[in-house]
Tab-separated table of C-alpha atoms in Angstrom:
chain	number	residue	atom	x	y	z
O	1	UNK	CA	2.825	-19.276	-11.435
O	2	UNK	CA	2.272	-17.103	-14.514
O	3	UNK	CA	5.495	-15.356	-15.527
O	4	UNK	CA	4.911	-13.008	-18.478
O	5	UNK	CA	8.662	-12.826	-19.187
O	6	UNK	CA	9.012	-16.593	-19.544
O	7	UNK	CA	10.532	-17.539	-22.890
O	8	UNK	CA	8.525	-19.676	-25.335
O	9	UNK	CA	10.684	-22.187	-27.192
O	10	UNK	CA	10.441	-22.640	-30.985
O	11	UNK	CA	8.935	-26.085	-30.558
O	12	UNK	CA	6.619	-25.129	-27.627
O	13	UNK	CA	2.899	-24.522	-27.767
O	14	UNK	CA	1.524	-21.223	-26.471
O	15	UNK	CA	-1.780	-19.943	-25.090
O	16	UNK	CA	-3.796	-18.111	-27.756
O	17	UNK	CA	-4.738	-14.655	-26.475
O	18	UNK	CA	-6.391	-11.544	-27.830
O	19	UNK	CA	-4.314	-8.354	-27.859
O	20	UNK	CA	-4.867	-6.235	-24.750
O	21	UNK	CA	-4.529	-3.136	-26.941
O	22	UNK	CA	-7.797	-1.713	-28.175
O	23	UNK	CA	-8.135	1.896	-29.239
O	24	UNK	CA	-11.044	3.492	-27.381
O	25	UNK	CA	-12.767	6.664	-28.579
O	26	UNK	CA	-11.926	9.840	-26.652
O	27	UNK	CA	-14.145	10.179	-23.580
O	28	UNK	CA	-14.580	9.335	-19.891
O	29	UNK	CA	-14.109	5.764	-18.639
O	30	UNK	CA	-13.957	3.728	-15.437
O	31	UNK	CA	-10.543	2.302	-14.646
O	32	UNK	CA	-8.746	-0.001	-12.223
O	33	UNK	CA	-5.021	0.366	-11.565
O	34	UNK	CA	-3.519	-3.030	-12.447
O	35	UNK	CA	0.169	-2.123	-12.372
O	36	UNK	CA	2.589	0.318	-10.782
O	37	UNK	CA	6.357	0.563	-11.264
O	38	UNK	CA	8.934	3.030	-9.952
O	39	UNK	CA	11.203	4.013	-12.828
O	40	UNK	CA	13.953	6.503	-13.707
O	41	UNK	CA	13.614	8.568	-16.879
O	42	UNK	CA	16.328	8.023	-19.484
O	43	UNK	CA	15.066	9.483	-22.743
O	44	UNK	CA	15.217	12.346	-25.199
O	45	UNK	CA	13.262	15.268	-23.800
O	46	UNK	CA	13.944	18.953	-23.424
O	47	UNK	CA	11.277	19.139	-20.687
O	48	UNK	CA	12.307	16.254	-18.430
O	49	UNK	CA	15.842	15.756	-17.180
O	50	UNK	CA	17.416	12.287	-17.360
O	51	UNK	CA	17.502	10.659	-13.930
O	52	UNK	CA	14.052	11.977	-12.946
O	53	UNK	CA	12.027	9.371	-11.018
O	54	UNK	CA	8.512	8.619	-12.227
O	55	UNK	CA	5.626	6.261	-11.542
O	56	UNK	CA	4.436	4.200	-14.481
O	57	UNK	CA	0.867	3.112	-13.845
O	58	UNK	CA	-1.113	0.637	-15.931
O	59	UNK	CA	-4.866	1.168	-16.057
O	60	UNK	CA	-7.480	-1.357	-17.139
O	61	UNK	CA	-10.050	0.927	-18.766
O	62	UNK	CA	-13.619	-0.293	-19.260
O	63	UNK	CA	-16.301	1.149	-21.519
O	64	UNK	CA	-19.167	0.165	-23.806
O	65	UNK	CA	-16.613	-0.630	-26.522
O	66	UNK	CA	-14.797	-3.129	-24.289
O	67	UNK	CA	-11.652	-3.075	-22.177
O	68	UNK	CA	-8.166	-1.818	-22.923
O	69	UNK	CA	-4.898	-1.199	-21.090
O	70	UNK	CA	-3.513	2.312	-20.930
O	71	UNK	CA	-0.149	3.257	-19.416
O	72	UNK	CA	0.613	6.642	-17.906
O	73	UNK	CA	3.790	8.231	-16.555
O	74	UNK	CA	3.584	10.485	-13.515
O	75	UNK	CA	6.861	12.322	-13.036
O	76	UNK	CA	8.089	13.142	-9.533
O	77	UNK	CA	8.726	16.807	-10.278
O	78	UNK	CA	7.490	19.878	-8.403
O	79	UNK	CA	6.098	21.267	-11.656
O	80	UNK	CA	3.989	18.058	-11.910
O	81	UNK	CA	2.503	18.249	-8.405
O	82	UNK	CA	-0.822	19.090	-10.071
O	83	UNK	CA	-0.832	15.699	-11.834
O	84	UNK	CA	0.183	13.827	-8.668
O	85	UNK	CA	-2.692	15.608	-6.876
O	86	UNK	CA	-5.105	14.767	-9.698
O	87	UNK	CA	-4.070	11.096	-9.766
O	88	UNK	CA	-4.348	10.532	-6.007
O	89	UNK	CA	-7.654	12.416	-5.824
O	90	UNK	CA	-8.818	10.252	-8.737
O	91	UNK	CA	-8.139	7.021	-6.827
O	92	UNK	CA	-9.724	8.215	-3.592
O	93	UNK	CA	-6.726	9.228	-1.472
O	94	UNK	CA	-8.053	12.823	-1.373
O	95	UNK	CA	-5.179	15.287	-1.021
O	96	UNK	CA	-6.252	18.730	0.254
O	97	UNK	CA	-5.246	21.620	-1.977
O	98	UNK	CA	-2.595	23.805	-0.318
O	99	UNK	CA	-1.682	21.137	2.278
O	100	UNK	CA	1.257	18.690	2.300
O	101	UNK	CA	0.175	15.205	1.196
O	102	UNK	CA	1.922	11.869	1.793
O	103	UNK	CA	0.686	9.368	-0.835
O	104	UNK	CA	0.122	5.741	0.067
O	105	UNK	CA	1.906	4.066	-2.847
O	106	UNK	CA	1.210	0.568	-1.501
O	107	UNK	CA	-2.539	1.083	-2.099
O	108	UNK	CA	-2.242	2.282	-5.708
O	109	UNK	CA	-2.703	-1.143	-7.364
O	110	UNK	CA	-6.353	-2.158	-7.129
O	111	UNK	CA	-7.593	1.420	-6.807
O	112	UNK	CA	-10.482	2.481	-9.025
O	113	UNK	CA	-11.666	5.725	-10.527
O	114	UNK	CA	-12.649	7.578	-13.691
O	115	UNK	CA	-10.353	8.944	-16.346
O	116	UNK	CA	-10.718	11.157	-19.398
O	117	UNK	CA	-8.889	9.677	-22.384
O	118	UNK	CA	-7.834	11.279	-25.640
O	119	UNK	CA	-6.588	9.670	-28.863
O	120	UNK	CA	-2.908	10.468	-29.393
O	121	UNK	CA	-1.594	10.385	-32.984
O	122	UNK	CA	2.104	9.724	-33.437
O	123	UNK	CA	4.681	8.595	-35.971
O	124	UNK	CA	6.132	5.118	-35.494
O	125	UNK	CA	9.846	4.353	-35.952
O	126	UNK	CA	9.137	2.887	-39.379
O	127	UNK	CA	7.497	6.203	-40.436
O	128	UNK	CA	3.912	4.955	-40.398
O	129	UNK	CA	1.166	6.717	-38.429
O	130	UNK	CA	-0.064	5.265	-35.154
O	131	UNK	CA	-2.763	6.014	-32.597
O	132	UNK	CA	-2.976	5.278	-28.899
O	133	UNK	CA	-5.076	6.262	-25.934
O	134	UNK	CA	-3.525	8.772	-23.574
O	135	UNK	CA	-4.681	9.995	-20.176
O	136	UNK	CA	-5.887	13.572	-20.440
O	137	UNK	CA	-7.245	13.912	-16.895
O	138	UNK	CA	-7.973	11.872	-13.765
O	139	UNK	CA	-11.454	12.723	-12.514
O	140	UNK	CA	-12.101	13.117	-8.749
O	141	UNK	CA	-14.132	10.665	-6.704
O	142	UNK	CA	-12.359	7.349	-7.126
O	143	UNK	CA	-11.777	4.799	-4.424
O	144	UNK	CA	-8.801	3.021	-2.949
O	145	UNK	CA	-9.101	-0.700	-2.313
O	146	UNK	CA	-7.827	-1.121	1.244
O	147	UNK	CA	-6.632	-4.545	2.310
O	148	UNK	CA	-6.433	-5.130	6.053
O	149	UNK	CA	-4.094	-7.745	7.418
O	150	UNK	CA	-6.032	-7.657	10.693
O	151	UNK	CA	-9.668	-6.671	11.034
O	152	UNK	CA	-10.114	-3.446	12.998
O	153	UNK	CA	-12.359	-3.637	16.053
O	154	UNK	CA	-14.593	-0.818	17.162
O	155	UNK	CA	-16.910	-0.230	20.152
O	156	UNK	CA	-16.354	-3.609	21.715
O	157	UNK	CA	-16.591	-4.018	25.475
O	158	UNK	CA	-13.320	-5.058	27.103
O	159	UNK	CA	-13.149	-8.753	27.806
O	160	UNK	CA	-13.826	-9.624	31.432
O	161	UNK	CA	-11.877	-12.387	33.151
O	162	UNK	CA	-13.903	-15.529	33.751
O	163	UNK	CA	-13.579	-16.350	37.448
O	164	UNK	CA	-15.572	-19.578	37.083
O	165	UNK	CA	-12.925	-21.361	35.027
O	166	UNK	CA	-11.059	-24.178	36.769
O	167	UNK	CA	-7.381	-23.472	37.457
O	168	UNK	CA	-4.957	-24.674	34.765
O	169	UNK	CA	-3.340	-28.019	35.503
O	170	UNK	CA	0.391	-28.838	35.440
O	171	UNK	CA	1.455	-25.234	35.898
O	172	UNK	CA	4.204	-24.437	38.427
O	173	UNK	CA	2.982	-22.210	41.215
O	174	UNK	CA	4.969	-19.140	42.091
O	175	UNK	CA	4.674	-16.817	45.047
O	176	UNK	CA	1.768	-16.792	47.484
O	177	UNK	CA	-1.402	-18.677	46.517
O	178	UNK	CA	-4.756	-18.218	48.202
O	179	UNK	CA	-6.220	-21.471	49.558
O	180	UNK	CA	-9.320	-22.574	47.651
O	181	UNK	CA	-11.103	-23.682	50.818
O	182	UNK	CA	-13.008	-21.575	53.330
O	183	UNK	CA	-11.701	-20.536	56.793
O	184	UNK	CA	-11.740	-22.918	59.767
O	185	UNK	CA	-11.896	-26.018	57.597
O	186	UNK	CA	-9.261	-28.733	57.791
O	187	UNK	CA	-6.817	-28.553	54.908
O	188	UNK	CA	-5.553	-31.511	52.922
O	189	UNK	CA	-1.795	-32.064	52.813
O	190	UNK	CA	-0.214	-31.083	49.498
O	191	UNK	CA	2.285	-33.116	47.527
O	192	UNK	CA	5.789	-33.073	48.988
O	193	UNK	CA	4.564	-33.001	52.584
O	194	UNK	CA	4.079	-29.229	52.714
O	195	UNK	CA	1.075	-28.002	54.704
O	196	UNK	CA	0.129	-24.329	54.660
O	197	UNK	CA	0.492	-22.801	58.115
O	198	UNK	CA	2.726	-25.588	59.448
O	199	UNK	CA	6.147	-24.283	60.605
């Protein structure tokens, strides 16, 4: 099992990997949601109150330049309902404008769509300049990857009982049983000395 938080010891070897961060030019890209976490905001913002729940989604974005990972925060605030609507429309869950919508959070990971990215310039803690990709807009028309635990069945005729099957053996009989033989034929005694019709 691959645990990304597993500690590497000073004397251990490690798997050489390329950085998953690659700055992509601003533009429209295909994406797949590879991660989703429910979090609580605890930061320094005049716009968002501490304690506000938000969804942090990780997108694998693919373009001609290659692939990169982009994270986005979607805050669970009424003033952000437009972004929730945009995100779920972008992954194919199709909310209807002006109608209540119940998102299916369990189908977020694996969903695919298109996103418009911008290049965000910022100042790092050490004072140097940095750049990162940031989601500007989720574009409509994506698709949700639905995983069924049981295959749905449609337009199948109901199963008919098979009357030609032999009766099951070694099953206790309960209640009245119809004799298997025709009328006016002698009947064979059953185990235990019981004969139908004999009083």
